[in-house]
mmCIF file of C-alpha atoms and ligand atoms in Angstrom:
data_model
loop_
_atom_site.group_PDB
_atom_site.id
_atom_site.type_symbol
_atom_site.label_atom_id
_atom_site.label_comp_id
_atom_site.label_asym_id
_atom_site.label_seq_id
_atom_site.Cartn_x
_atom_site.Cartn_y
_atom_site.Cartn_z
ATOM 1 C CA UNK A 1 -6.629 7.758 -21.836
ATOM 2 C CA UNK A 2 -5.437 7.229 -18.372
ATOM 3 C CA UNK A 3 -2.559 4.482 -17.944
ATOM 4 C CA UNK A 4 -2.855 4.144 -14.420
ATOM 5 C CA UNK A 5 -5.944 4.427 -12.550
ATOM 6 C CA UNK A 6 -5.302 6.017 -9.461
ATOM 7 C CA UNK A 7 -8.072 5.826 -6.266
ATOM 8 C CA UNK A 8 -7.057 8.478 -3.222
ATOM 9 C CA UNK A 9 -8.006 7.099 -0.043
ATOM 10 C CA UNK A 10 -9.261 9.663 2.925
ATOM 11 C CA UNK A 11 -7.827 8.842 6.463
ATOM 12 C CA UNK A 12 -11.635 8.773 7.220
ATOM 13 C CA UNK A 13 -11.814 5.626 4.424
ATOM 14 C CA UNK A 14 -9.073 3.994 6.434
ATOM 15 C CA UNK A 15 -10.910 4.099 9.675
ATOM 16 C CA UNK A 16 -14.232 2.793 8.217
ATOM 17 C CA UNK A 17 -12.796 -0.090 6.502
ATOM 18 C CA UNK A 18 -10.045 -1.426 9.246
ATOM 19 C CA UNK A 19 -13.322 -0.766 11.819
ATOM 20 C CA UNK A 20 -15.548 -2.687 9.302
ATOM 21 C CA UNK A 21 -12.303 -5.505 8.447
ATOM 22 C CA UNK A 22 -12.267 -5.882 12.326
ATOM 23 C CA UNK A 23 -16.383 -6.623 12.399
ATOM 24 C CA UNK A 24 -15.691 -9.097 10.163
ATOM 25 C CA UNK A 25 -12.786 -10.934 12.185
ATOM 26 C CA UNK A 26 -15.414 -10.532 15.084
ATOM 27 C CA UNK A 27 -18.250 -12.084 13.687
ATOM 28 C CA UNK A 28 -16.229 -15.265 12.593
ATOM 29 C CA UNK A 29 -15.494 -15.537 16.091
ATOM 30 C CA UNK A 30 -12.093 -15.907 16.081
ATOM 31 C CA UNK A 31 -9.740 -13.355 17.906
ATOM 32 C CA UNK A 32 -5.690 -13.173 17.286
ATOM 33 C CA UNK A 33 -3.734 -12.694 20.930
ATOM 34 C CA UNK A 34 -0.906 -11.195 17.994
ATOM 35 C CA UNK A 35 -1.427 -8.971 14.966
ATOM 36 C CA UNK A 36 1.944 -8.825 12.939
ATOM 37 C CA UNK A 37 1.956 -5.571 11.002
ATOM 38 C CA UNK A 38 3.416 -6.206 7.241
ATOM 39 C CA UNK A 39 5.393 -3.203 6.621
ATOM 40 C CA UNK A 40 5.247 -1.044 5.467
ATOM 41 C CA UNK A 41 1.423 -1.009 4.235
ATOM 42 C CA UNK A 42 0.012 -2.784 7.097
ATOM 43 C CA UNK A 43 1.493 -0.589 9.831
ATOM 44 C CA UNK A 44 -1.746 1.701 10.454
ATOM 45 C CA UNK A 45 -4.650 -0.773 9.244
ATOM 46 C CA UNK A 46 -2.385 -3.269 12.091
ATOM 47 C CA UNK A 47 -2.820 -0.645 14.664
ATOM 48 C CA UNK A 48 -6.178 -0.054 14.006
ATOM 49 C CA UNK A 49 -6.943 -3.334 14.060
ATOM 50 C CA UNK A 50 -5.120 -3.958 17.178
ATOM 51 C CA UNK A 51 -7.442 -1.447 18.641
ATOM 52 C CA UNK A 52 -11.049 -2.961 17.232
ATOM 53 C CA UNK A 53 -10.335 -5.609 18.280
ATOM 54 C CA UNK A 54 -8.573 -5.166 21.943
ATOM 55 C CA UNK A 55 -5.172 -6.351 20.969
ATOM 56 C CA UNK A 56 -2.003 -5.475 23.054
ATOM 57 C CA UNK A 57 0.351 -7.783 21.393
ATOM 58 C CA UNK A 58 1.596 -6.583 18.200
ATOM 59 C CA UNK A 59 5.194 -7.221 16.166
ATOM 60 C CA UNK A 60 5.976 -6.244 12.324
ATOM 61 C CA UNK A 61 7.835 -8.362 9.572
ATOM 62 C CA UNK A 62 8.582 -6.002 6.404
ATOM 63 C CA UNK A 63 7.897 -8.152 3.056
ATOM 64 C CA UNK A 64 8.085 -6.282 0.136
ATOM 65 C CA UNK A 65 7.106 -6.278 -3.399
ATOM 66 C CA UNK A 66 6.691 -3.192 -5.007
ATOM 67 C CA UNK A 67 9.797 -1.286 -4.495
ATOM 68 C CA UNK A 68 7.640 2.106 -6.575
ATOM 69 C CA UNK A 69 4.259 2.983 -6.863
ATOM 70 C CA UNK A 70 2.548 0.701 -9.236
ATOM 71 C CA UNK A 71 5.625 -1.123 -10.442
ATOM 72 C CA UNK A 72 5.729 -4.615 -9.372
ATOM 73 C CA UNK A 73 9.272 -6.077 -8.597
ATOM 74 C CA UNK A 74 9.630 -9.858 -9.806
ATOM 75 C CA UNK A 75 9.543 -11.486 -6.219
ATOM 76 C CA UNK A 76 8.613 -10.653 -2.698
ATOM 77 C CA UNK A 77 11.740 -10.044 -0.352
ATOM 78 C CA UNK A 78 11.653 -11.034 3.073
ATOM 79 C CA UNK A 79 13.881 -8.153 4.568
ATOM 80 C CA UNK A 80 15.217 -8.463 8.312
ATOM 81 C CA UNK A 81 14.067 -11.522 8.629
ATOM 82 C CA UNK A 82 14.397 -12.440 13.097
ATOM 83 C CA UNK A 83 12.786 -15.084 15.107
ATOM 84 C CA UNK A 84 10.620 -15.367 17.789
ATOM 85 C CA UNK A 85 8.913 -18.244 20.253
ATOM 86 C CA UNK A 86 4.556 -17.401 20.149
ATOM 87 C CA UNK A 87 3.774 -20.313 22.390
ATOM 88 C CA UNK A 88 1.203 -21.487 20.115
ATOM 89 C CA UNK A 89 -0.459 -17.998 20.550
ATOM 90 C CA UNK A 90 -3.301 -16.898 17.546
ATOM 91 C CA UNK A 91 -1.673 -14.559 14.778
ATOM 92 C CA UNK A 92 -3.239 -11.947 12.637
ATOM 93 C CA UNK A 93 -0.720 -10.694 10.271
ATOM 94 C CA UNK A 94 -2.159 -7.760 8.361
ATOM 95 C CA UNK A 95 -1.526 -5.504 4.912
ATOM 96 C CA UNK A 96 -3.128 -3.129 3.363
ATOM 97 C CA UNK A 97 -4.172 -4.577 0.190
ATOM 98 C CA UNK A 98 -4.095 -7.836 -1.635
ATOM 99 C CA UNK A 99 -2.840 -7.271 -5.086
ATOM 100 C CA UNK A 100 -0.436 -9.985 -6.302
ATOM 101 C CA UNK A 101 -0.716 -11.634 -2.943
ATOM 102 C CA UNK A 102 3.190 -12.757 -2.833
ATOM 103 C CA UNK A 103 4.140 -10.177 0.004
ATOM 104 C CA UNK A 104 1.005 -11.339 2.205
ATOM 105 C CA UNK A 105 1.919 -14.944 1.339
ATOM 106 C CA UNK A 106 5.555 -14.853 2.343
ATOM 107 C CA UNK A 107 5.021 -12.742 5.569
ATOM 108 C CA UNK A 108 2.540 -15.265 6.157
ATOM 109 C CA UNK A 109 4.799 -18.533 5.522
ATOM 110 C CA UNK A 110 7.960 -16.961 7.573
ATOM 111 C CA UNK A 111 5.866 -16.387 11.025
ATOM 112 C CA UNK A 112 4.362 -19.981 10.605
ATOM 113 C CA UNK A 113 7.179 -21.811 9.646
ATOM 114 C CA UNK A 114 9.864 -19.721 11.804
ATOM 115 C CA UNK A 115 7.686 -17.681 15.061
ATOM 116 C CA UNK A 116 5.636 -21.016 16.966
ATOM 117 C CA UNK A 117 2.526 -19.421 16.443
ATOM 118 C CA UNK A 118 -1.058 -21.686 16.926
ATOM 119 C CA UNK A 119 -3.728 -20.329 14.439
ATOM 120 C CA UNK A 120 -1.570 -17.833 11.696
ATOM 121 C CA UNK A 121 -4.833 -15.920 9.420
ATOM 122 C CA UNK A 122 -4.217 -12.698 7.353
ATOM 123 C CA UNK A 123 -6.203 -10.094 6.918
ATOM 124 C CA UNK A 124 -6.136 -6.908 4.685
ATOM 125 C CA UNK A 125 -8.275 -3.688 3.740
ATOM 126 C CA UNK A 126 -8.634 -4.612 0.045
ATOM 127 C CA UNK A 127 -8.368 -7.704 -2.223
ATOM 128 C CA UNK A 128 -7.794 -7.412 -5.796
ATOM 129 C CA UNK A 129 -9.161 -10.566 -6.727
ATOM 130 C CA UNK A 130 -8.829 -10.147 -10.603
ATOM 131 C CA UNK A 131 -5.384 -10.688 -10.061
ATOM 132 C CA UNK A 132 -4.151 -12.162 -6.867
ATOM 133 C CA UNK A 133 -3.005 -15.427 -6.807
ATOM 134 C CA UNK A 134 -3.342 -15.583 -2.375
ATOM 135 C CA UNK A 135 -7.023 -15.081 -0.938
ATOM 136 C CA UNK A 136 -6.753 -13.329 2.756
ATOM 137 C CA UNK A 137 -9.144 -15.212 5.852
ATOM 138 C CA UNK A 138 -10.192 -11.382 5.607
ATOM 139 C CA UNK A 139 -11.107 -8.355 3.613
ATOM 140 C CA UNK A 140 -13.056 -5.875 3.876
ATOM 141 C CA UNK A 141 -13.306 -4.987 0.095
ATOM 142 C CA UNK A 142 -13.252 -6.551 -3.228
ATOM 143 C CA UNK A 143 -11.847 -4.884 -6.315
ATOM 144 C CA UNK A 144 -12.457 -6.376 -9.037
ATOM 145 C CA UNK A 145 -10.726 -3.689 -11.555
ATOM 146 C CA UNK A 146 -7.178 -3.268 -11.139
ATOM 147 C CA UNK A 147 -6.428 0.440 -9.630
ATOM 148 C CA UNK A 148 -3.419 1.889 -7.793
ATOM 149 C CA UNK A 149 -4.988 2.940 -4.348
ATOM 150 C CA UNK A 150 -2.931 6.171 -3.167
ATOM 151 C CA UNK A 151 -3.192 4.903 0.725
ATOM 152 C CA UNK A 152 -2.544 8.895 2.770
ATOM 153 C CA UNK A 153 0.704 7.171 4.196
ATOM 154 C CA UNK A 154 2.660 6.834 0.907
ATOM 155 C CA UNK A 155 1.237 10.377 -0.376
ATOM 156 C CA UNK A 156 4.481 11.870 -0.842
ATOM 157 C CA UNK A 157 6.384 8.495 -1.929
ATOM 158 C CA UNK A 158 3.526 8.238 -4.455
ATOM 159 C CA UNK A 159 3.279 11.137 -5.976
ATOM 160 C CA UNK A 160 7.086 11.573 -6.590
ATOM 161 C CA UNK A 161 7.385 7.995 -8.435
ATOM 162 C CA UNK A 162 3.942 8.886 -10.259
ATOM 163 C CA UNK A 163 5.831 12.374 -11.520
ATOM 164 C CA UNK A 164 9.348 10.754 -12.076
ATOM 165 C CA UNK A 165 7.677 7.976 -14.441
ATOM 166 C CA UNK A 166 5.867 10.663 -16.745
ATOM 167 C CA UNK A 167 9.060 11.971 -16.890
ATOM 168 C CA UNK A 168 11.007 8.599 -17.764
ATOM 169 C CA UNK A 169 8.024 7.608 -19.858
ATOM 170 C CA UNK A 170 6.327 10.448 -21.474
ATOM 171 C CA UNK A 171 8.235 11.998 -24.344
ATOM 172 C CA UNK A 172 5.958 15.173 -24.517
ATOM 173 C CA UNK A 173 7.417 16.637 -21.660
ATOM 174 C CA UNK A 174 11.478 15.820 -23.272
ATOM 175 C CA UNK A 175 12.548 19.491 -23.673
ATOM 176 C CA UNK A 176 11.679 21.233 -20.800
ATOM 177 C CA UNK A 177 7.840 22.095 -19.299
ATOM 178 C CA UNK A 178 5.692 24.083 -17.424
ATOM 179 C CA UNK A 179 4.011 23.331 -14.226
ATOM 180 C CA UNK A 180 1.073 23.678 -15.976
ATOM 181 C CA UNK A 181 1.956 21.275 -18.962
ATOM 182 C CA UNK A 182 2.594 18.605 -15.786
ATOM 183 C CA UNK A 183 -0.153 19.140 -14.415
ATOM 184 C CA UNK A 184 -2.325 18.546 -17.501
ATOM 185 C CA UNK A 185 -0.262 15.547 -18.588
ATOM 186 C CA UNK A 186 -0.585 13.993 -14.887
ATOM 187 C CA UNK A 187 -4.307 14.184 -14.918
ATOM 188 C CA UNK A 188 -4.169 12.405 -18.209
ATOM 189 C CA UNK A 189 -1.477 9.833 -16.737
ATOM 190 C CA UNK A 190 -3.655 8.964 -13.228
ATOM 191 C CA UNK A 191 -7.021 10.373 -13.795
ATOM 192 C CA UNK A 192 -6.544 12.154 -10.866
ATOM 193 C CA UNK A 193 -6.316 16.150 -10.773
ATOM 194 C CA UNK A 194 -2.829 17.198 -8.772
ATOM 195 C CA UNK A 195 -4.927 19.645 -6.675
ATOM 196 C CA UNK A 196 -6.375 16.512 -4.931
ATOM 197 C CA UNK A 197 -3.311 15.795 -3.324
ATOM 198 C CA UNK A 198 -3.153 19.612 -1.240
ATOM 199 C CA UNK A 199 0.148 20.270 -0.109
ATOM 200 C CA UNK A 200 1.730 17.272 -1.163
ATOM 201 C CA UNK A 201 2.052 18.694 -4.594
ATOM 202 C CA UNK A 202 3.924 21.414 -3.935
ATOM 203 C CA UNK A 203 5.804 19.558 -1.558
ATOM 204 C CA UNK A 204 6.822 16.319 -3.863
ATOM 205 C CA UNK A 205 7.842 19.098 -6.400
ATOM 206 C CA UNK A 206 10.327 21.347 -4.411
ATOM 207 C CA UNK A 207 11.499 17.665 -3.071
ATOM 208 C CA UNK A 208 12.127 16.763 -6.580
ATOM 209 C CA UNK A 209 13.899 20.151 -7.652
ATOM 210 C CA UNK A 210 15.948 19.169 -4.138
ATOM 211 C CA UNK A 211 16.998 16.046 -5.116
ATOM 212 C CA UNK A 212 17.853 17.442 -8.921
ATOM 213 C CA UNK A 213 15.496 15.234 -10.478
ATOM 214 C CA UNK A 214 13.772 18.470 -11.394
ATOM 215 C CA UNK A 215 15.986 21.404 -12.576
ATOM 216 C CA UNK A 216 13.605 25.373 -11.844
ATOM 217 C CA UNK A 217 14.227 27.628 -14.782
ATOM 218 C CA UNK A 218 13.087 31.068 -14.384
ATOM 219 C CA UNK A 219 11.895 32.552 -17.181
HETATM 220 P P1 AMP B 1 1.435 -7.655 -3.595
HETATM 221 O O1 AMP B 1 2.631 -8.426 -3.129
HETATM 222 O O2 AMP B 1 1.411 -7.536 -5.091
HETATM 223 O O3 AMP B 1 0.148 -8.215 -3.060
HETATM 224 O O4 AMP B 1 1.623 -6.177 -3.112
HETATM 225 C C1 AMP B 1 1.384 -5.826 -1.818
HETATM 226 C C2 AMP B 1 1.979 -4.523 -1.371
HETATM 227 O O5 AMP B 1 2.302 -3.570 -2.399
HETATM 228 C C3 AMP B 1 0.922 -3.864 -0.536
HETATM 229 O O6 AMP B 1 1.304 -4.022 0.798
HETATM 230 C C4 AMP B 1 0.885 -2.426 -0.943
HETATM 231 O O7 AMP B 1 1.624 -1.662 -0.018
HETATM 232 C C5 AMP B 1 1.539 -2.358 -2.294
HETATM 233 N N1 AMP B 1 0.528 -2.387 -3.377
HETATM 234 C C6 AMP B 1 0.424 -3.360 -4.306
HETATM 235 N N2 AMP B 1 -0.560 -3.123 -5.170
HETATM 236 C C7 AMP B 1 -1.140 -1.972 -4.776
HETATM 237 C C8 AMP B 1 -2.248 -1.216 -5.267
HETATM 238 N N3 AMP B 1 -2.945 -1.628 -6.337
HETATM 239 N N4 AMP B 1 -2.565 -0.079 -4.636
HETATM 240 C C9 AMP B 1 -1.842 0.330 -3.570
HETATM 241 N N5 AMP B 1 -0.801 -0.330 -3.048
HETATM 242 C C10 AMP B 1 -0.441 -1.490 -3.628
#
């Protein structure tokens, strides 16, 4: 059975759903002279964004929540907080997704408690709305079941944590392993076949073996 459901998003995905998010911002008639980019997930839905919707003004706070894929620290961490003076300008600050909503939230709370800003919204691709505790002004989709969406710009970071926890967690793979045994228990893990991820397999393995998380062993 899988333990963690695992979704890979296409770049294309990406495009269509900041383009739709930013339809959506549109229609309510309301237009940010800011976007704030929550890093790290918010940095390319922020940019697109910023381009739908004709935005030169952009800054990033990074809040942060899950320190590994699909392990949820305790509390959201402002990190670097700095200030700055909006002049009562309109702020869109932007993530990817919506899960337990506390890094949103607190990104959200710091620039309109500590940045001047007039109207302060949030928008993000996806909303997990089984779970979250903070609603976004905007989403563009709703998931209701709880799955870990492999966004293309954690691909690497993602698949690395996703291999290292079989590896903490999985006793079948104890005394040593093929590729091949991986493989097959990774599928069963994510419900996701390695081969989806291209290059980045190979790639998060020799990382591993770099690191000496992995050890080779010729036979
Ligand atoms: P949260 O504070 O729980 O709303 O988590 C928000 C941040 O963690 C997002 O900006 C994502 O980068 C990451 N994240 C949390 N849950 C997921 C998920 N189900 N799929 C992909 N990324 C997630």
């Amino acid at each position: 059975m899988v333990k963690v459901p695992v979704k890979l998003v296409s770049w294309d995905e990406i495009v269509e759903w900041s383009f739709g998010l930013s339809r959506i911002v549109t229609r309510d008639g309301w237009r940010p002279d800011v976007i704030v980019a929550v890093a790290r997930g918010g940095y390319v839905p922020a940019r697109l964004l910023a381009d739908f919707l004709d935005v030169n003004n952009m800054l990033s706070v990074q809040s942060q929540h899950w320190t590994e894929a699909a392990r949820a620290e305790e509390r959201a961490v402002l990190k670097y907080p700095f200030k700055v003076d909006l002049n009562g300008e309109n702020v869109l600050v932007v993530d990817d997704i919506v899960d337990t909503g506390e890094t949103l939230k607190l990104a959200r709370d710091y620039v309109e408690e500590n940045w001047n800003p007039g109207d302060v919204r949030t928008a993000a691709l996806q909303w997990i709305s089984s779970v979250a505790k903070f609603e976004p002004d905007y989403y563009y989709l709703e998931v209701k079941e709880w799955t870990w969406f492999q966004y293309p710009w954690t691909r690497l970071e993602d698949l690395k944590d996703f291999i290292k926890r079989i590896l903490r967690e999985d006793d079948r793979l104890n005394n040593g392993f093929t590729l091949e045994a991986l493989t097959e228990v990774f599928r069963e893990w994510y419900g996701v076949d390695p081969g989806e991820f291209g290059f980045y397999w190979d790639e998060a393995i020799s990382s591993l073996v770099e690191t000496g998380y992995l050890k080779k062993e010729v036979s």
